[in-house]
Amino acid sequence: FKPSGAQKIISILSQLAMIDEVIDPREKEFIQSFIDNWNINYSLDDSLIASQTKNNSVSLINLRKDVTDYLETSPPQKQVSELKDMLQTLINIDQEVSAKEKLIMGELDGLFSEYISQQPNPAKYHVVVVPQNERQVQVIMTSLPELARYEVAEGVAYNSSPFYSKDYANVISEGYRSLNLFSIVTFSLPNEIGSGILEHGATS
C-alpha cells in the first residue's frame, strides 16, 4: 500500500527528523523503511544535508508549509491520523523528545486535529510585522512572501497565517525580530499598533 502524497510524507518525516539538527540512526532507519516499502525514489541523505543549511525559523516554516500543502490535497482523514501517529513515533524513537520537536509538534497537532475533526479551531495566534521604513517594506515584500499586507491605523502591517501554538508563533516572531523587524504575537489582529496592542491580546 502506497498512500497518496507519499513523496510529501517522506519529506515531512525527514524534515521533522532534522528539526533539532541531529538525526538518530533509529530515526533514519524508520524513515528509510517507508521509502523502501513505498518504492519511492528519494535520497534521504541529500534531504538531510539540505535541512542542515537552513536556520531554525526557516525549517519550522518550511515543515509547517509542507504539512499544509499535503492537507490541501485532501487526503483521507484516516491517512492523516496515521501520519500524525508516524510523526509522534518518529520523535519518540530515540526516547528523547527535544524542545524543537515538542515545539513543532504542538503546531502540527493543531493542523491535524482541525483536519481530522473537520471543526475549526478558534485558538489561533497571529504574528504581526510592522515595517518602520520603506526599506523594511521592500524586505518584507521580496523576502517574506508568507506575510500578507493589511491596513492599521498607523498605516501598513503584515501578518502571518494564524498559528495554533503560541510557542510556535513566538519562535516565528523572534525570527522576524532577528531581521530587525518589529514583530509581535497577538490572539487577534490588532487594528492599531502601539498603545492598543495589549487591548488586542498581544502575547509577545
PDB file of C-alpha atoms in Angstrom:
ATOM      1  CA  PHE A   1       0.000   0.000   0.000  1.00  0.00           C
ATOM      2  CA  LYS A   2       1.317   3.406  -1.012  1.00  0.00           C
ATOM      3  CA  PRO A   3      -0.561   6.394   0.433  1.00  0.00           C
ATOM      4  CA  SER A   4      -1.469   9.442  -1.600  1.00  0.00           C
ATOM      5  CA  GLY A   5       1.185  12.125  -1.328  1.00  0.00           C
ATOM      6  CA  ALA A   6       3.789   9.546  -0.300  1.00  0.00           C
ATOM      7  CA  GLN A   7       6.699  11.685  -1.509  1.00  0.00           C
ATOM      8  CA  LYS A   8       5.464  14.651   0.533  1.00  0.00           C
ATOM      9  CA  ILE A   9       5.025  12.421   3.587  1.00  0.00           C
ATOM     10  CA  ILE A  10       8.651  11.296   3.328  1.00  0.00           C
ATOM     11  CA  SER A  11       9.771  14.914   3.021  1.00  0.00           C
ATOM     12  CA  ILE A  12       7.765  15.815   6.134  1.00  0.00           C
ATOM     13  CA  LEU A  13       9.277  12.914   8.072  1.00  0.00           C
ATOM     14  CA  SER A  14      12.834  13.816   7.074  1.00  0.00           C
ATOM     15  CA  GLN A  15      12.345  17.490   7.951  1.00  0.00           C
ATOM     16  CA  LEU A  16      10.979  16.561  11.361  1.00  0.00           C
ATOM     17  CA  ALA A  17      13.922  14.233  11.968  1.00  0.00           C
ATOM     18  CA  MET A  18      16.319  17.118  11.300  1.00  0.00           C
ATOM     19  CA  ILE A  19      14.385  19.834  13.137  1.00  0.00           C
ATOM     20  CA  ASP A  20      16.747  19.540  16.107  1.00  0.00           C
ATOM     21  CA  GLU A  21      19.745  19.367  13.728  1.00  0.00           C
ATOM     22  CA  VAL A  22      20.605  15.869  14.925  1.00  0.00           C
ATOM     23  CA  ILE A  23      19.371  12.648  13.365  1.00  0.00           C
ATOM     24  CA  ASP A  24      19.478   9.431  15.319  1.00  0.00           C
ATOM     25  CA  PRO A  25      20.238   6.254  13.316  1.00  0.00           C
ATOM     26  CA  ARG A  26      16.891   4.882  14.500  1.00  0.00           C
ATOM     27  CA  GLU A  27      15.096   7.900  13.021  1.00  0.00           C
ATOM     28  CA  LYS A  28      16.897   7.409   9.731  1.00  0.00           C
ATOM     29  CA  GLU A  29      16.073   3.703   9.680  1.00  0.00           C
ATOM     30  CA  PHE A  30      12.412   4.442  10.447  1.00  0.00           C
ATOM     31  CA  ILE A  31      12.102   6.846   7.507  1.00  0.00           C
ATOM     32  CA  GLN A  32      14.077   4.607   5.154  1.00  0.00           C
ATOM     33  CA  SER A  33      11.675   1.744   5.843  1.00  0.00           C
ATOM     34  CA  PHE A  34       8.823   3.777   4.346  1.00  0.00           C
ATOM     35  CA  ILE A  35      10.949   4.858   1.377  1.00  0.00           C
ATOM     36  CA  ASP A  36      11.683   1.192   0.654  1.00  0.00           C
ATOM     37  CA  ASN A  37       8.156  -0.095   1.306  1.00  0.00           C
ATOM     38  CA  TRP A  38       6.583   2.567  -0.886  1.00  0.00           C
ATOM     39  CA  ASN A  39       9.273   2.190  -3.558  1.00  0.00           C
ATOM     40  CA  ILE A  40       9.978   5.920  -3.683  1.00  0.00           C
ATOM     41  CA  ASN A  41      12.960   7.462  -5.436  1.00  0.00           C
ATOM     42  CA  TYR A  42      14.096   9.672  -2.576  1.00  0.00           C
ATOM     43  CA  SER A  43      17.570  10.404  -1.254  1.00  0.00           C
ATOM     44  CA  LEU A  44      17.299  10.746   2.485  1.00  0.00           C
ATOM     45  CA  ASP A  45      20.940  11.808   2.813  1.00  0.00           C
ATOM     46  CA  ASP A  46      20.508  14.653   0.303  1.00  0.00           C
ATOM     47  CA  SER A  47      17.395  15.820   2.115  1.00  0.00           C
ATOM     48  CA  LEU A  48      19.152  15.802   5.470  1.00  0.00           C
ATOM     49  CA  ILE A  49      22.104  17.770   4.086  1.00  0.00           C
ATOM     50  CA  ALA A  50      19.715  20.370   2.648  1.00  0.00           C
ATOM     51  CA  SER A  51      17.943  20.656   6.002  1.00  0.00           C
ATOM     52  CA  GLN A  52      21.221  21.385   7.769  1.00  0.00           C
ATOM     53  CA  THR A  53      21.741  24.569   5.741  1.00  0.00           C
ATOM     54  CA  LYS A  54      18.536  26.228   6.990  1.00  0.00           C
ATOM     55  CA  ASN A  55      18.124  28.242  10.153  1.00  0.00           C
ATOM     56  CA  ASN A  56      15.637  27.328  12.844  1.00  0.00           C
ATOM     57  CA  SER A  57      12.769  29.612  11.813  1.00  0.00           C
ATOM     58  CA  VAL A  58      13.079  28.683   8.136  1.00  0.00           C
ATOM     59  CA  SER A  59      12.996  24.966   8.978  1.00  0.00           C
ATOM     60  CA  LEU A  60       9.903  25.426  11.136  1.00  0.00           C
ATOM     61  CA  ILE A  61       8.139  27.479   8.460  1.00  0.00           C
ATOM     62  CA  ASN A  62       9.021  25.039   5.669  1.00  0.00           C
ATOM     63  CA  LEU A  63       7.893  21.998   7.633  1.00  0.00           C
ATOM     64  CA  ARG A  64       4.575  23.579   8.535  1.00  0.00           C
ATOM     65  CA  LYS A  65       4.066  24.683   4.927  1.00  0.00           C
ATOM     66  CA  ASP A  66       4.727  21.170   3.637  1.00  0.00           C
ATOM     67  CA  VAL A  67       2.173  19.759   6.070  1.00  0.00           C
ATOM     68  CA  THR A  68      -0.335  22.425   4.997  1.00  0.00           C
ATOM     69  CA  ASP A  69       0.346  21.662   1.316  1.00  0.00           C
ATOM     70  CA  TYR A  70      -0.182  17.967   1.995  1.00  0.00           C
ATOM     71  CA  LEU A  71      -3.508  18.600   3.751  1.00  0.00           C
ATOM     72  CA  GLU A  72      -4.648  20.780   0.845  1.00  0.00           C
ATOM     73  CA  THR A  73      -4.503  17.681  -1.387  1.00  0.00           C
ATOM     74  CA  SER A  74      -7.474  16.371   0.670  1.00  0.00           C
ATOM     75  CA  PRO A  75      -6.014  13.047   1.849  1.00  0.00           C
ATOM     76  CA  PRO A  76      -8.379  10.672   3.691  1.00  0.00           C
ATOM     77  CA  GLN A  77      -8.801  11.567   7.358  1.00  0.00           C
ATOM     78  CA  LYS A  78      -7.625   8.089   8.357  1.00  0.00           C
ATOM     79  CA  GLN A  79      -4.390   8.644   6.439  1.00  0.00           C
ATOM     80  CA  VAL A  80      -3.851  11.997   8.153  1.00  0.00           C
ATOM     81  CA  SER A  81      -4.409  10.362  11.524  1.00  0.00           C
ATOM     82  CA  GLU A  82      -1.818   7.730  10.606  1.00  0.00           C
ATOM     83  CA  LEU A  83       0.664  10.428   9.558  1.00  0.00           C
ATOM     84  CA  LYS A  84       0.157  12.150  12.902  1.00  0.00           C
ATOM     85  CA  ASP A  85       0.957   8.853  14.643  1.00  0.00           C
ATOM     86  CA  MET A  86       4.007   8.336  12.406  1.00  0.00           C
ATOM     87  CA  LEU A  87       5.413  11.732  13.339  1.00  0.00           C
ATOM     88  CA  GLN A  88       4.816  11.062  17.025  1.00  0.00           C
ATOM     89  CA  THR A  89       6.561   7.701  16.721  1.00  0.00           C
ATOM     90  CA  LEU A  90       9.477   9.349  14.934  1.00  0.00           C
ATOM     91  CA  ILE A  91      10.163  11.937  17.625  1.00  0.00           C
ATOM     92  CA  ASN A  92       9.874   9.303  20.355  1.00  0.00           C
ATOM     93  CA  ILE A  93      12.021   6.695  18.624  1.00  0.00           C
ATOM     94  CA  ASP A  94      15.264   7.879  20.228  1.00  0.00           C
ATOM     95  CA  GLN A  95      13.470   8.038  23.605  1.00  0.00           C
ATOM     96  CA  GLU A  96      14.187  11.742  23.875  1.00  0.00           C
ATOM     97  CA  VAL A  97      11.872  14.483  22.610  1.00  0.00           C
ATOM     98  CA  SER A  98      13.834  17.683  22.018  1.00  0.00           C
ATOM     99  CA  ALA A  99      12.438  21.148  22.702  1.00  0.00           C
ATOM    100  CA  LYS A 100      12.242  21.857  18.954  1.00  0.00           C
ATOM    101  CA  GLU A 101      10.422  18.590  18.265  1.00  0.00           C
ATOM    102  CA  LYS A 102       7.934  19.377  21.013  1.00  0.00           C
ATOM    103  CA  LEU A 103       7.529  22.901  19.648  1.00  0.00           C
ATOM    104  CA  ILE A 104       6.754  21.893  16.061  1.00  0.00           C
ATOM    105  CA  MET A 105       4.502  19.000  17.076  1.00  0.00           C
ATOM    106  CA  GLY A 106       2.449  21.393  19.187  1.00  0.00           C
ATOM    107  CA  GLU A 107       1.746  23.325  15.993  1.00  0.00           C
ATOM    108  CA  LEU A 108       1.290  20.341  13.678  1.00  0.00           C
ATOM    109  CA  ASP A 109      -1.105  18.672  16.124  1.00  0.00           C
ATOM    110  CA  GLY A 110      -3.366  21.706  15.743  1.00  0.00           C
ATOM    111  CA  LEU A 111      -3.315  21.369  11.950  1.00  0.00           C
ATOM    112  CA  PHE A 112      -4.001  17.638  12.068  1.00  0.00           C
ATOM    113  CA  SER A 113      -6.724  17.863  14.715  1.00  0.00           C
ATOM    114  CA  GLU A 114      -8.656  20.508  12.798  1.00  0.00           C
ATOM    115  CA  TYR A 115      -8.406  18.492   9.580  1.00  0.00           C
ATOM    116  CA  ILE A 116      -9.403  15.199  11.184  1.00  0.00           C
ATOM    117  CA  SER A 117     -12.307  16.653  13.169  1.00  0.00           C
ATOM    118  CA  GLN A 118     -13.396  18.993  10.342  1.00  0.00           C
ATOM    119  CA  GLN A 119     -14.111  21.507  13.090  1.00  0.00           C
ATOM    120  CA  PRO A 120     -12.407  24.927  13.023  1.00  0.00           C
ATOM    121  CA  ASN A 121     -10.060  25.552  15.918  1.00  0.00           C
ATOM    122  CA  PRO A 122     -10.617  29.116  17.151  1.00  0.00           C
ATOM    123  CA  ALA A 123      -7.458  29.267  19.271  1.00  0.00           C
ATOM    124  CA  LYS A 124      -5.136  30.821  16.731  1.00  0.00           C
ATOM    125  CA  TYR A 125      -2.229  33.215  17.097  1.00  0.00           C
ATOM    126  CA  HIS A 126      -1.145  35.820  14.572  1.00  0.00           C
ATOM    127  CA  VAL A 127       2.378  37.088  14.032  1.00  0.00           C
ATOM    128  CA  VAL A 128       2.222  40.754  13.059  1.00  0.00           C
ATOM    129  CA  VAL A 129       5.175  42.549  11.479  1.00  0.00           C
ATOM    130  CA  VAL A 130       5.173  46.335  11.277  1.00  0.00           C
ATOM    131  CA  PRO A 131       7.722  47.909   8.918  1.00  0.00           C
ATOM    132  CA  GLN A 132       9.364  51.034  10.283  1.00  0.00           C
ATOM    133  CA  ASN A 133      10.529  52.408   6.938  1.00  0.00           C
ATOM    134  CA  GLU A 134      10.294  51.820   3.195  1.00  0.00           C
ATOM    135  CA  ARG A 135      13.398  49.624   3.140  1.00  0.00           C
ATOM    136  CA  GLN A 136      11.737  47.209   5.562  1.00  0.00           C
ATOM    137  CA  VAL A 137       8.623  47.181   3.385  1.00  0.00           C
ATOM    138  CA  GLN A 138      10.797  46.072   0.474  1.00  0.00           C
ATOM    139  CA  VAL A 139      12.474  43.379   2.606  1.00  0.00           C
ATOM    140  CA  ILE A 140       9.079  42.001   3.606  1.00  0.00           C
ATOM    141  CA  MET A 141       7.704  42.079   0.066  1.00  0.00           C
ATOM    142  CA  THR A 142      10.728  40.405  -1.518  1.00  0.00           C
ATOM    143  CA  SER A 143      11.920  38.018   1.198  1.00  0.00           C
ATOM    144  CA  LEU A 144       8.879  37.152   3.315  1.00  0.00           C
ATOM    145  CA  PRO A 145       6.133  36.032   0.913  1.00  0.00           C
ATOM    146  CA  GLU A 146       4.315  34.215   3.719  1.00  0.00           C
ATOM    147  CA  LEU A 147       3.244  37.580   5.173  1.00  0.00           C
ATOM    148  CA  ALA A 148       0.054  39.292   3.982  1.00  0.00           C
ATOM    149  CA  ARG A 149      -0.369  43.058   3.977  1.00  0.00           C
ATOM    150  CA  TYR A 150      -3.228  44.705   5.837  1.00  0.00           C
ATOM    151  CA  GLU A 151      -4.150  48.219   6.953  1.00  0.00           C
ATOM    152  CA  VAL A 152      -3.774  49.522  10.506  1.00  0.00           C
ATOM    153  CA  ALA A 153      -4.405  52.966  11.978  1.00  0.00           C
ATOM    154  CA  GLU A 154      -0.752  53.911  11.621  1.00  0.00           C
ATOM    155  CA  GLY A 155      -0.502  52.717   8.026  1.00  0.00           C
ATOM    156  CA  VAL A 156       0.513  49.230   6.967  1.00  0.00           C
ATOM    157  CA  ALA A 157       1.274  45.997   8.795  1.00  0.00           C
ATOM    158  CA  TYR A 158       1.842  42.420   7.675  1.00  0.00           C
ATOM    159  CA  ASN A 159       0.530  39.261   9.251  1.00  0.00           C
ATOM    160  CA  SER A 160       1.149  35.555   9.010  1.00  0.00           C
ATOM    161  CA  SER A 161      -1.385  32.828   8.587  1.00  0.00           C
ATOM    162  CA  PRO A 162      -2.779  32.072  12.050  1.00  0.00           C
ATOM    163  CA  PHE A 163      -0.944  29.525  14.166  1.00  0.00           C
ATOM    164  CA  TYR A 164      -2.293  27.032  16.689  1.00  0.00           C
ATOM    165  CA  SER A 165       0.629  27.131  19.096  1.00  0.00           C
ATOM    166  CA  LYS A 166       1.620  30.281  20.966  1.00  0.00           C
ATOM    167  CA  ASP A 167       5.150  28.928  21.451  1.00  0.00           C
ATOM    168  CA  TYR A 168       5.487  28.265  17.725  1.00  0.00           C
ATOM    169  CA  ALA A 169       4.184  31.743  16.895  1.00  0.00           C
ATOM    170  CA  ASN A 170       6.691  33.278  19.304  1.00  0.00           C
ATOM    171  CA  VAL A 171       9.594  31.495  17.609  1.00  0.00           C
ATOM    172  CA  ILE A 172       8.431  32.708  14.199  1.00  0.00           C
ATOM    173  CA  SER A 173       8.100  36.235  15.573  1.00  0.00           C
ATOM    174  CA  GLU A 174      11.606  36.032  17.026  1.00  0.00           C
ATOM    175  CA  GLY A 175      12.856  35.043  13.582  1.00  0.00           C
ATOM    176  CA  TYR A 176      11.422  38.250  12.139  1.00  0.00           C
ATOM    177  CA  ARG A 177      12.892  40.267  15.002  1.00  0.00           C
ATOM    178  CA  SER A 178      16.288  38.781  14.195  1.00  0.00           C
ATOM    179  CA  LEU A 179      15.932  40.575  10.841  1.00  0.00           C
ATOM    180  CA  ASN A 180      15.493  43.834  12.803  1.00  0.00           C
ATOM    181  CA  LEU A 181      11.769  43.910  12.070  1.00  0.00           C
ATOM    182  CA  PHE A 182       9.219  44.945  14.682  1.00  0.00           C
ATOM    183  CA  SER A 183       7.119  41.854  15.332  1.00  0.00           C
ATOM    184  CA  ILE A 184       4.505  40.834  17.895  1.00  0.00           C
ATOM    185  CA  VAL A 185       2.244  37.846  18.540  1.00  0.00           C
ATOM    186  CA  THR A 186      -1.456  38.550  19.002  1.00  0.00           C
ATOM    187  CA  PHE A 187      -4.531  36.428  19.603  1.00  0.00           C
ATOM    188  CA  SER A 188      -6.499  38.583  17.175  1.00  0.00           C
ATOM    189  CA  LEU A 189      -5.323  41.003  14.530  1.00  0.00           C
ATOM    190  CA  PRO A 190      -4.933  44.488  16.043  1.00  0.00           C
ATOM    191  CA  ASN A 191      -6.359  47.449  14.157  1.00  0.00           C
ATOM    192  CA  GLU A 192      -3.652  49.659  15.531  1.00  0.00           C
ATOM    193  CA  ILE A 193      -0.117  49.051  16.709  1.00  0.00           C
ATOM    194  CA  GLY A 194       1.210  50.719  19.832  1.00  0.00           C
ATOM    195  CA  SER A 195      -0.916  51.598  22.838  1.00  0.00           C
ATOM    196  CA  GLY A 196      -3.684  49.330  21.575  1.00  0.00           C
ATOM    197  CA  ILE A 197      -1.561  46.194  21.372  1.00  0.00           C
ATOM    198  CA  LEU A 198      -2.306  44.861  24.832  1.00  0.00           C
ATOM    199  CA  GLU A 199      -6.011  45.511  24.367  1.00  0.00           C
ATOM    200  CA  HIS A 200      -5.914  43.216  21.354  1.00  0.00           C
ATOM    201  CA  GLY A 201      -4.248  40.352  23.151  1.00  0.00           C
ATOM    202  CA  ALA A 202      -0.553  40.670  22.367  1.00  0.00           C
ATOM    203  CA  THR A 203       1.372  37.751  23.792  1.00  0.00           C
ATOM    204  CA  SER A 204       4.948  38.662  22.995  1.00  0.00           C
TER     205      SER A 204
END
